[in-house]
Short mmCIF file of C-alpha atoms in Angstrom, two decimals:
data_model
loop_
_atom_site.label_atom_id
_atom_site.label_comp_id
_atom_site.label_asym_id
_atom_site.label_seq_id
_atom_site.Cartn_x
_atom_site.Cartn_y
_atom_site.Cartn_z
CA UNK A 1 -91.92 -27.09 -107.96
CA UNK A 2 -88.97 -25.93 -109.66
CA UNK A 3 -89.52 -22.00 -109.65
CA UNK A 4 -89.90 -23.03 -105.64
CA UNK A 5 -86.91 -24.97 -105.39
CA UNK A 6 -84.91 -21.94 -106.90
CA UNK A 7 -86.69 -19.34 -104.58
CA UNK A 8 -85.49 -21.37 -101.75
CA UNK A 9 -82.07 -21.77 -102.73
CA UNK A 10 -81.31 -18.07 -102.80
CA UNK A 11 -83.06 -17.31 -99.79
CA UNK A 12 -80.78 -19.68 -98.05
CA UNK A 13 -77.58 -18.08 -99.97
CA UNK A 14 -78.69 -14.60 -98.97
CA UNK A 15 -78.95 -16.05 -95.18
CA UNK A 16 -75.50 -17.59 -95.09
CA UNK A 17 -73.73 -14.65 -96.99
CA UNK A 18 -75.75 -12.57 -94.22
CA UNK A 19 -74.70 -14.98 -91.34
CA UNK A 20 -70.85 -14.97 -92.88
CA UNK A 21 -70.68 -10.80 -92.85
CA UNK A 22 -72.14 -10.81 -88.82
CA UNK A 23 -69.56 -13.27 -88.37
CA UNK A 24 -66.72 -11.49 -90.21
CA UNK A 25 -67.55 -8.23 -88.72
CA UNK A 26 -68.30 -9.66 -84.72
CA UNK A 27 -64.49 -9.60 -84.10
CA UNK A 28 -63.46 -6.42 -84.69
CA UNK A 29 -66.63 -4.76 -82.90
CA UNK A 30 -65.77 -6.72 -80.16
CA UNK A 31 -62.12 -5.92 -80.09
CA UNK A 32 -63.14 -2.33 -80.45
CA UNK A 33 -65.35 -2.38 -77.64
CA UNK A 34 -62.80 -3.91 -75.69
CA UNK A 35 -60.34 -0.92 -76.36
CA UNK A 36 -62.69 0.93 -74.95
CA UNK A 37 -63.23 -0.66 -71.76
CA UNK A 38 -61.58 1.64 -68.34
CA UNK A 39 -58.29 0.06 -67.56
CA UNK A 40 -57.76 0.38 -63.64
CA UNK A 41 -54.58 1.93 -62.77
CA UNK A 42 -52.93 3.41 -59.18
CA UNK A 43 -52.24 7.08 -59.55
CA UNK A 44 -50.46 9.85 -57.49
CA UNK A 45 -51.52 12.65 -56.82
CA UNK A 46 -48.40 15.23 -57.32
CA UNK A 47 -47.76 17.16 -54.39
CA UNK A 48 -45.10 18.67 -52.98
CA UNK A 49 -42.41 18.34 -49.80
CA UNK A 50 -39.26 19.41 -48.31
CA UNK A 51 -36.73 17.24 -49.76
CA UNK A 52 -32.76 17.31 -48.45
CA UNK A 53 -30.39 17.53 -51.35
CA UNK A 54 -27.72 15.26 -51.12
CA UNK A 55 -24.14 14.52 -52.88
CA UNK A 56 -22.56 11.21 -52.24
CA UNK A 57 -18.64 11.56 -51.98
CA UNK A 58 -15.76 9.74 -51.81
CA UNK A 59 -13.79 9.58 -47.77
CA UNK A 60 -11.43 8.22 -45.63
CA UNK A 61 -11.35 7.11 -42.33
CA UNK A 62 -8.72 8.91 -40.10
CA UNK A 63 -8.16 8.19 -36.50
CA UNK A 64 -8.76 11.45 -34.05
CA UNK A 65 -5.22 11.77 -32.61
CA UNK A 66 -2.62 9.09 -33.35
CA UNK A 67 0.63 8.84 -30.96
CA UNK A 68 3.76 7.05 -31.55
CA UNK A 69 5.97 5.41 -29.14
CA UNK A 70 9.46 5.95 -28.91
CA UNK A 71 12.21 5.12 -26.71
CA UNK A 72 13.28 7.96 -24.95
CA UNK A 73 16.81 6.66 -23.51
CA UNK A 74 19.06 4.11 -25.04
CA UNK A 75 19.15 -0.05 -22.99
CA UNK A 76 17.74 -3.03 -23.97
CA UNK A 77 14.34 -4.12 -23.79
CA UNK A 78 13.13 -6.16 -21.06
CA UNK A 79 9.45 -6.50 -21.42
CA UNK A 80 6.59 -5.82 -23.57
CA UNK A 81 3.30 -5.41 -21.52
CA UNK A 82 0.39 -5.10 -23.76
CA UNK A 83 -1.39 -7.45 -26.31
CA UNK A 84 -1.42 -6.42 -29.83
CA UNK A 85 -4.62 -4.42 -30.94
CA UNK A 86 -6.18 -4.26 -27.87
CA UNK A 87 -7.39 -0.70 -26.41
CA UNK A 88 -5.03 0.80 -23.90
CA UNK A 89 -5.07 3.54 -21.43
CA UNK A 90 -2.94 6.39 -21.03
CA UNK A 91 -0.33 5.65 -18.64
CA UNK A 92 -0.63 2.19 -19.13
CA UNK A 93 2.86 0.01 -19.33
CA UNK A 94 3.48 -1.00 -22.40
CA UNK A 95 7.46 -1.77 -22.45
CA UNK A 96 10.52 -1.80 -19.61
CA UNK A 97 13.38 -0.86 -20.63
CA UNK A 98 16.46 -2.21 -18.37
CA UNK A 99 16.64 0.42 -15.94
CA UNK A 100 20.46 -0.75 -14.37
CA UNK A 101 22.47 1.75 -15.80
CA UNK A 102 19.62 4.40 -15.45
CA UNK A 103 19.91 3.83 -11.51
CA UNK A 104 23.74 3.60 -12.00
CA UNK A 105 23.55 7.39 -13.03
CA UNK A 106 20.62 8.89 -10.80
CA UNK A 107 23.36 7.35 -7.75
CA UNK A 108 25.66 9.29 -9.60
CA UNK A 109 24.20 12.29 -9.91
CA UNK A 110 22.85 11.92 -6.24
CA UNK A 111 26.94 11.76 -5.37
CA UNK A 112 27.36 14.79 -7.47
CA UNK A 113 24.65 17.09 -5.45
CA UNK A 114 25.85 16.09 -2.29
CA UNK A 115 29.61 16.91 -3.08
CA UNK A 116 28.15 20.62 -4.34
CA UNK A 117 26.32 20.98 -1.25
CA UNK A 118 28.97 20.64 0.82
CA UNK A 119 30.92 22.73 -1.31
CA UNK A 120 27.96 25.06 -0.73
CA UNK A 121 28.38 24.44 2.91
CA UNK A 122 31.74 25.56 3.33
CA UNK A 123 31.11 29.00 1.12
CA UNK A 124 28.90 30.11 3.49
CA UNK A 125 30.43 29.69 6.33
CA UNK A 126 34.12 31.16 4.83
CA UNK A 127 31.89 34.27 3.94
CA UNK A 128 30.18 34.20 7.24
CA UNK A 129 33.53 34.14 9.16
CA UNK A 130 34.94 36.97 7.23
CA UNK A 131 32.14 39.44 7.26
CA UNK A 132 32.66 40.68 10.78
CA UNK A 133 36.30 40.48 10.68
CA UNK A 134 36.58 42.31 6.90
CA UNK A 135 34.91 45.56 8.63
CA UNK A 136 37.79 45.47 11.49
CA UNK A 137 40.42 44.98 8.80
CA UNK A 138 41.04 41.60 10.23
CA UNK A 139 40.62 40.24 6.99
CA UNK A 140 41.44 41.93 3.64
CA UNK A 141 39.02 42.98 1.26
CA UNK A 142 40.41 40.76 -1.64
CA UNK A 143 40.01 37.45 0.84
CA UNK A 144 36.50 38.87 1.56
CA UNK A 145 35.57 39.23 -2.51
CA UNK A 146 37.44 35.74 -3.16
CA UNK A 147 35.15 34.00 -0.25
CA UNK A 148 32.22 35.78 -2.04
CA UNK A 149 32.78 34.69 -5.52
CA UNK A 150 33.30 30.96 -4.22
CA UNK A 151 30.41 31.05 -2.88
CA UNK A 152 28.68 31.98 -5.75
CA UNK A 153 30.47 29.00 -7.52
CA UNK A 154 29.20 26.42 -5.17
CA UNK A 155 25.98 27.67 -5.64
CA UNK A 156 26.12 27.72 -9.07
CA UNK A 157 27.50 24.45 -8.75
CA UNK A 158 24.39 23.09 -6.50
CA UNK A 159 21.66 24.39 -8.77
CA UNK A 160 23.73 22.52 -12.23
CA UNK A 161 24.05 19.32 -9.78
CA UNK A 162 20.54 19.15 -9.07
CA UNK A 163 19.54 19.78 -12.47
CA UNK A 164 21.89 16.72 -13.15
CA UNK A 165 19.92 14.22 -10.41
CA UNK A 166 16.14 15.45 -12.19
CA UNK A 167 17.46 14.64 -15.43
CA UNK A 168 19.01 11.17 -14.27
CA UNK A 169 15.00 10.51 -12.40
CA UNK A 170 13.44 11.69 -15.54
CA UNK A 171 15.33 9.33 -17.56
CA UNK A 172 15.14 6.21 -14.82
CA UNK A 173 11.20 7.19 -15.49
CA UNK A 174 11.30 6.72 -19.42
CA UNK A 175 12.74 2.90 -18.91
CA UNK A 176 9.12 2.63 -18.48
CA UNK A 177 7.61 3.35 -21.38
CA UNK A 178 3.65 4.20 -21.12
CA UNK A 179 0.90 5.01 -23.31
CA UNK A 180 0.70 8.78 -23.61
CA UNK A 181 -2.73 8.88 -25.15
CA UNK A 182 -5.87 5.79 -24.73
CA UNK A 183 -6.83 4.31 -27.85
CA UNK A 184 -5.89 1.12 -29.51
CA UNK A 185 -2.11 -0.13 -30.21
CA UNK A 186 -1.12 -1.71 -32.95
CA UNK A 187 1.78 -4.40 -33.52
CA UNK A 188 4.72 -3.83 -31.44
CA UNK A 189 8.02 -3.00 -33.58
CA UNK A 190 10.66 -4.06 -31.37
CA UNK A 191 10.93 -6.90 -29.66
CA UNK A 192 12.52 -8.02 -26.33
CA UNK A 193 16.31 -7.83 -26.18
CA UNK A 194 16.34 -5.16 -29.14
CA UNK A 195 18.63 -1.91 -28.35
CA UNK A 196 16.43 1.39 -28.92
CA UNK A 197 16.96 4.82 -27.92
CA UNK A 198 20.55 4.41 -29.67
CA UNK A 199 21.36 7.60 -31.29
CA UNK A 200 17.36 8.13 -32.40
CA UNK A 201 14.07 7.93 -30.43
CA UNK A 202 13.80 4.12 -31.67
CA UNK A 203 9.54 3.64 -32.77
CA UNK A 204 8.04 1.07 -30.65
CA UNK A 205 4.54 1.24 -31.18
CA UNK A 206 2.06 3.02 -32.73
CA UNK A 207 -1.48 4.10 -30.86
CA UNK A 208 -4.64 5.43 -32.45
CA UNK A 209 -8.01 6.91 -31.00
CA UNK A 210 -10.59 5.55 -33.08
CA UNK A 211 -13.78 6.90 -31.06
CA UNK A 212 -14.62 9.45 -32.17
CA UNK A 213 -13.21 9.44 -35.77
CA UNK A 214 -12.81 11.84 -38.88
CA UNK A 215 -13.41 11.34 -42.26
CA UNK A 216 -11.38 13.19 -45.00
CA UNK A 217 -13.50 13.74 -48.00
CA UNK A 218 -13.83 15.96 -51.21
CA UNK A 219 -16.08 17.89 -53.57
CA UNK A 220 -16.11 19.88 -56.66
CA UNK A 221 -15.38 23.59 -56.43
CA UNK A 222 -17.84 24.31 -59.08
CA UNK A 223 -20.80 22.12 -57.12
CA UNK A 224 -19.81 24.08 -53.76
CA UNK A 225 -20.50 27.48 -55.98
CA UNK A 226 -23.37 26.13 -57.41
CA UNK A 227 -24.99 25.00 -54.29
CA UNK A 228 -23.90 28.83 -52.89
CA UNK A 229 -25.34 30.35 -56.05
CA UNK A 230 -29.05 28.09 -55.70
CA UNK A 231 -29.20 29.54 -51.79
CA UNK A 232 -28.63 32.91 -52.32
CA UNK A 233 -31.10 33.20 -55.49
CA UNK A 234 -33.62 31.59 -52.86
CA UNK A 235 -34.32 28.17 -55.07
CA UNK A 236 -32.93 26.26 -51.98
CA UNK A 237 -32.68 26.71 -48.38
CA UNK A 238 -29.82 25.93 -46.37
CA UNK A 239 -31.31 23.18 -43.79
CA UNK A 240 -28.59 21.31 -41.36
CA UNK A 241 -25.84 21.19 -43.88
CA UNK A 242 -23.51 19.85 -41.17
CA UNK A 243 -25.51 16.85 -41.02
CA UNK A 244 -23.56 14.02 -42.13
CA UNK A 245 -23.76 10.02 -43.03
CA UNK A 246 -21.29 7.52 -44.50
CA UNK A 247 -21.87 4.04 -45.72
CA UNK A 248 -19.00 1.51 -45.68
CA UNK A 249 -18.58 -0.08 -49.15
CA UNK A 250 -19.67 -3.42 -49.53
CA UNK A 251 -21.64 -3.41 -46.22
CA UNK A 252 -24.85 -1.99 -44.74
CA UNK A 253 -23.14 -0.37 -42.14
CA UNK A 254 -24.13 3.52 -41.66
CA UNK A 255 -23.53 6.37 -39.29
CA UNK A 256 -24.34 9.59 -38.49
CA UNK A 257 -22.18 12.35 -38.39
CA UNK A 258 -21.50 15.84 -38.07
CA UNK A 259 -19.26 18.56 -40.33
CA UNK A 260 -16.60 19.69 -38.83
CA UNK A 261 -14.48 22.52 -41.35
CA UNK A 262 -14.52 23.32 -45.04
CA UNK A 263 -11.12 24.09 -46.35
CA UNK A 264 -10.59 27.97 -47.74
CA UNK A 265 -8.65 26.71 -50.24
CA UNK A 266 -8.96 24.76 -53.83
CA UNK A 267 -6.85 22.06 -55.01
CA UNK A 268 -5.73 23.73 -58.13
CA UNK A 269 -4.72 20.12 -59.75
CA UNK A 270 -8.26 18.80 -58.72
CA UNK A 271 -10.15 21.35 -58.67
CA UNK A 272 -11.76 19.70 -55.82
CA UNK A 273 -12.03 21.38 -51.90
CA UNK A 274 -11.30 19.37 -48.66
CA UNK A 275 -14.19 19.02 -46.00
CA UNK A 276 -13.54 16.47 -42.93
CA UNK A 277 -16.48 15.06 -40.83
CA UNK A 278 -16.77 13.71 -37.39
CA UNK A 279 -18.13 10.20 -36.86
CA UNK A 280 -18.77 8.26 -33.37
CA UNK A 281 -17.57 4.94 -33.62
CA UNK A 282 -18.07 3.11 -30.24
CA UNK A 283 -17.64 -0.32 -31.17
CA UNK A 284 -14.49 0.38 -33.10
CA UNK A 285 -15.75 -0.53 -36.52
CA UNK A 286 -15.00 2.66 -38.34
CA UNK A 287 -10.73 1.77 -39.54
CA UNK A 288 -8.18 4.35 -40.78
CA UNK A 289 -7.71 4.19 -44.24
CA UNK A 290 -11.34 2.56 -44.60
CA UNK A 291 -12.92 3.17 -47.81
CA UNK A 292 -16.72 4.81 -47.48
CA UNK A 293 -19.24 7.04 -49.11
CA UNK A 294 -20.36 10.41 -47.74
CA UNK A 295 -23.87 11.56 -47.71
CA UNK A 296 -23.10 15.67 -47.79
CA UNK A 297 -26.44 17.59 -47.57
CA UNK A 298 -26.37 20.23 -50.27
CA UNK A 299 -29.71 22.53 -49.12
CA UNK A 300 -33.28 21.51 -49.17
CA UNK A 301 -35.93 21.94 -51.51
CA UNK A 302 -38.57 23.07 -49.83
CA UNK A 303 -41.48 22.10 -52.62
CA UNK A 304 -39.78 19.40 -54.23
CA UNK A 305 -42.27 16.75 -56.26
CA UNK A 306 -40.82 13.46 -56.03
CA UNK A 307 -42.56 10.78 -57.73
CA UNK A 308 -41.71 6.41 -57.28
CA UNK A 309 -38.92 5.29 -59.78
CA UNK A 310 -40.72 2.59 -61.36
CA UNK A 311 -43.17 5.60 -62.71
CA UNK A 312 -40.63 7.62 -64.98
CA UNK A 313 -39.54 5.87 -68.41
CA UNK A 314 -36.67 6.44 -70.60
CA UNK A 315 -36.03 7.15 -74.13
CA UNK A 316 -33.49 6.14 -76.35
CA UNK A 317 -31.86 9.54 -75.93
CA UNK A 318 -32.20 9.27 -72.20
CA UNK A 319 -34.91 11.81 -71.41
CA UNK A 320 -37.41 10.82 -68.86
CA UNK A 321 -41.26 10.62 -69.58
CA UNK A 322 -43.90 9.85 -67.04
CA UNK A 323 -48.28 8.63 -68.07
CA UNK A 324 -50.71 11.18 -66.33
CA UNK A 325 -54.42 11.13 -66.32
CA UNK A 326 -55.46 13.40 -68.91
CA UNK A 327 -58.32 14.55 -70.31
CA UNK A 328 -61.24 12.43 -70.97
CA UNK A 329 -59.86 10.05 -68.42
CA UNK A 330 -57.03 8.84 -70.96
CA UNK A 331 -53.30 8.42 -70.58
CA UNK A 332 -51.70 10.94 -71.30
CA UNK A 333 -47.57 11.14 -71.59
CA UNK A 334 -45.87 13.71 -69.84
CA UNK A 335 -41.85 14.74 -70.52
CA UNK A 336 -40.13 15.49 -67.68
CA UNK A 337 -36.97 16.26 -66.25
CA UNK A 338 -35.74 14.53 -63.12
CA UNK A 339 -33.46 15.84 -60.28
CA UNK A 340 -31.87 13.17 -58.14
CA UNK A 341 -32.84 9.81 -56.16
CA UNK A 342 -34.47 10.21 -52.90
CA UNK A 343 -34.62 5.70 -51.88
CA UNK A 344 -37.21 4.43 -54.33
CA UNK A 345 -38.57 7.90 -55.74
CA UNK A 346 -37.28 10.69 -58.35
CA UNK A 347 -37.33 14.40 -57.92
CA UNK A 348 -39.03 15.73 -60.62
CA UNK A 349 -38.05 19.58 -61.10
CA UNK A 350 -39.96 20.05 -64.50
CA UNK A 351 -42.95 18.69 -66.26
CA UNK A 352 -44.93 18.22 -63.55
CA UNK A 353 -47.84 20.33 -61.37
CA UNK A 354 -49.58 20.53 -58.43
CA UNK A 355 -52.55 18.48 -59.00
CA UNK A 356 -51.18 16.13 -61.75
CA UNK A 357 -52.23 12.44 -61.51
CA UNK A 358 -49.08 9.95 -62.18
CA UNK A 359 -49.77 6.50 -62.96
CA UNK A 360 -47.68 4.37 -60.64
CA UNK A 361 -49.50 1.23 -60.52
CA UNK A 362 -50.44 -0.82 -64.15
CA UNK A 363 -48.29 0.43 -66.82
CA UNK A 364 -47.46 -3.29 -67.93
CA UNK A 365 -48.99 -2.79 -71.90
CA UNK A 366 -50.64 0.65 -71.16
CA UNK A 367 -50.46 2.68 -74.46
CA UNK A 368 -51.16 6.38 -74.47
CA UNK A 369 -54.38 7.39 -75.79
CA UNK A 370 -56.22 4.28 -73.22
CA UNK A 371 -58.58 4.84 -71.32
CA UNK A 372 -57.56 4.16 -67.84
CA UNK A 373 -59.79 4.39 -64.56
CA UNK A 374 -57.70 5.92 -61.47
CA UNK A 375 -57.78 4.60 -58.16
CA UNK A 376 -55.64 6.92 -55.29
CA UNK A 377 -52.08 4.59 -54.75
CA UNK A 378 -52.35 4.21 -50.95
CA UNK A 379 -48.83 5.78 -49.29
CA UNK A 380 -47.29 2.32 -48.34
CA UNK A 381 -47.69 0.74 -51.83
CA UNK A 382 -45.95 3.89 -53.59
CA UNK A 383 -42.90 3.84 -50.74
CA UNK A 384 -42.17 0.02 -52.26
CA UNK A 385 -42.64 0.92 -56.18
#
């Protein structure tokens, strides 16, 4: 009974020491197995598309044509007829100036002219009288010539006279004071009763056309030689480089717009060369002096691979690495080198080919080396990532 007793006992230490080493070793096989389990991930196919190079510079908002209103003759102001900022017309009234002394000298002047015609009047008919009688020797030839050279006098005399009464009209004309261009007016500088005109065209207002408008911006020198040195090798095409856009700071608001010159000259204490663009701005929204940003095509790319931002990484050096599909179905880490921002996706101009797989969709705790199983990222789902 013994010798049985003692057979049993090992048997059932050789079970549990058996039972303990499946149960020690179940873990890791599991884990193991688990590793390699197909992780499901959303890849993109790379492929490639014309892509618009852009710079975004720094502008200014300057009105079209800008006109300032001055007195033209010296009084006192009667009248201001406009409102403050509002849009006016050209040849609307904006001030009257008192036109008393103005009529005063167009009466004058009137009284002036008529005193030279008759002046006039007489001439003639002296010289008329004395031409028939000069060639019977009625009259002598020196009362003939003097005749002659008054009338030449009063003539004389006429024309300056009714040079005199235009000037006196023009000048009863510029007590009213109108808007030589349309556009919008800004706060009036004098006020009624002030004196203007007095010894200097006197500013009154101030009128800008803000529709259309130009914007004054700036780029590098060396990226304008760049971008002509990338065209002519044939790495980019030219595309509608006058096609403009600017973005207000601080807002959403955007335009279109067009180019209008490029300067043929460099700043030499910038280094930087003057472009100005013209904007529509119909509802008057667009200010001068506004700050806002200028999108400035810079050629297109006609087989650029762009890929969504959320698929490139960073180092600690600040290089960029993307996970493909390699072989064996495994991720795979790719470097690459990235261009600019196109919205939500980077261009990628190395590291990448046609045909590559990108994983866009998953990455949270993917490790290179896993073994991943790729499902097509539908085009929707990659515009948002």
């Amino acid at each position: 009974m013994g010798r049985v007793r003692e057979v049993g006992m090992v048997c059932a230490l050789v079970a549990l020491m058996t039972l303990m080493t499946l149960a020690g070793c179940g873990p890791a096989e599991e884990q193991e197995a688990q590793a390699e389990v197909a992780r499901p991930v959303a890849v993109l196919t790379v492929a490639t598309e014309p892509l618009v190079l852009t710079s975004e510079l720094p502008g200014r908002i300057e009105p079209v044509r800008v006109a300032e209103v001055r007195a033209r003759v010296a009084g006192i102001v009667l009248e201001k007829r406009f409102e403050e900022g509002a849009d006016v017309k050209a040849g609307d009234l904006l001030f009257q100036i008192d036109p008393a002394p103005l009529k005063a000298a167009v009466s004058r002047a009137e009284g002036e002219l008529a005193r030279a015609k008759a002046a006039l009047y007489e001439a003639q008919a002296r010289v008329k009288r004395y031409a028939p009688l000069v060639e019977i020797e009625a009259v002598s030839r020196q009362d003939f010539d003097s005749a002659m050279a008054d009338l030449s006098a009063a003539q004389a005399t006429t024309r300056t006279a009714q040079a005199d009464l235009e000037t006196a009209r023009l000048n009863l004309g510029y007590a009213s004071v109108k808007a030589p261009i349309s556009g919008r007016i800004g706060r009036a500088l004098v006020t009624e009763g002030a004196l203007v005109g007095q010894g200097d065209a006197t500013l009154m207002a101030r009128i800008q056309q803000l529709d259309p408008v130009y914007v004054d911006f700036t780029q590098s020198a060396t990226d304008a030689l760049r971008l002509r040195e990338a065209l002519k090798a044939g790495n980019l095409s030219a595309g509608d480089s006058s096609a403009l856009s600017i973005r207000v700071e601080g807002t959403e608001y955007e335009s279109k717009g067009s180019l209008m010159f490029t300067d043929v000259a460099v700043d030499p204490g910038t280094g930087q060369v003057s472009l100005r663009g013209k904007f529509a701005n119909p509802d008057g929204v667009l200010l001068p002096g506004m700050y806002v940003r200028v999108q400035a095509p810079q050629g297109m790319d006609d087989r650029a691979t762009l890929v969504p931002q959320r698929a490139v990484q960073r180092t600690a050096d600040g290089g960029a690495l993307v996970l493909v599909v390699g072989e064996d179905s495994r991720a795979e880490v790719r470097a690459v080198k990235t261009g600019v921002m196109q919205g939500a996706r980077w261009q990628i101009s190395e590291g990448l080919k046609g045909g590559d797989q990108v994983i866009v969709g998953g990455l949270a705790g993917l490790q290179p080396g896993a073994r991943v199983a790729p499902q097509q990222a539908q085009d929707q789902q990659v515009s948002r990532q």
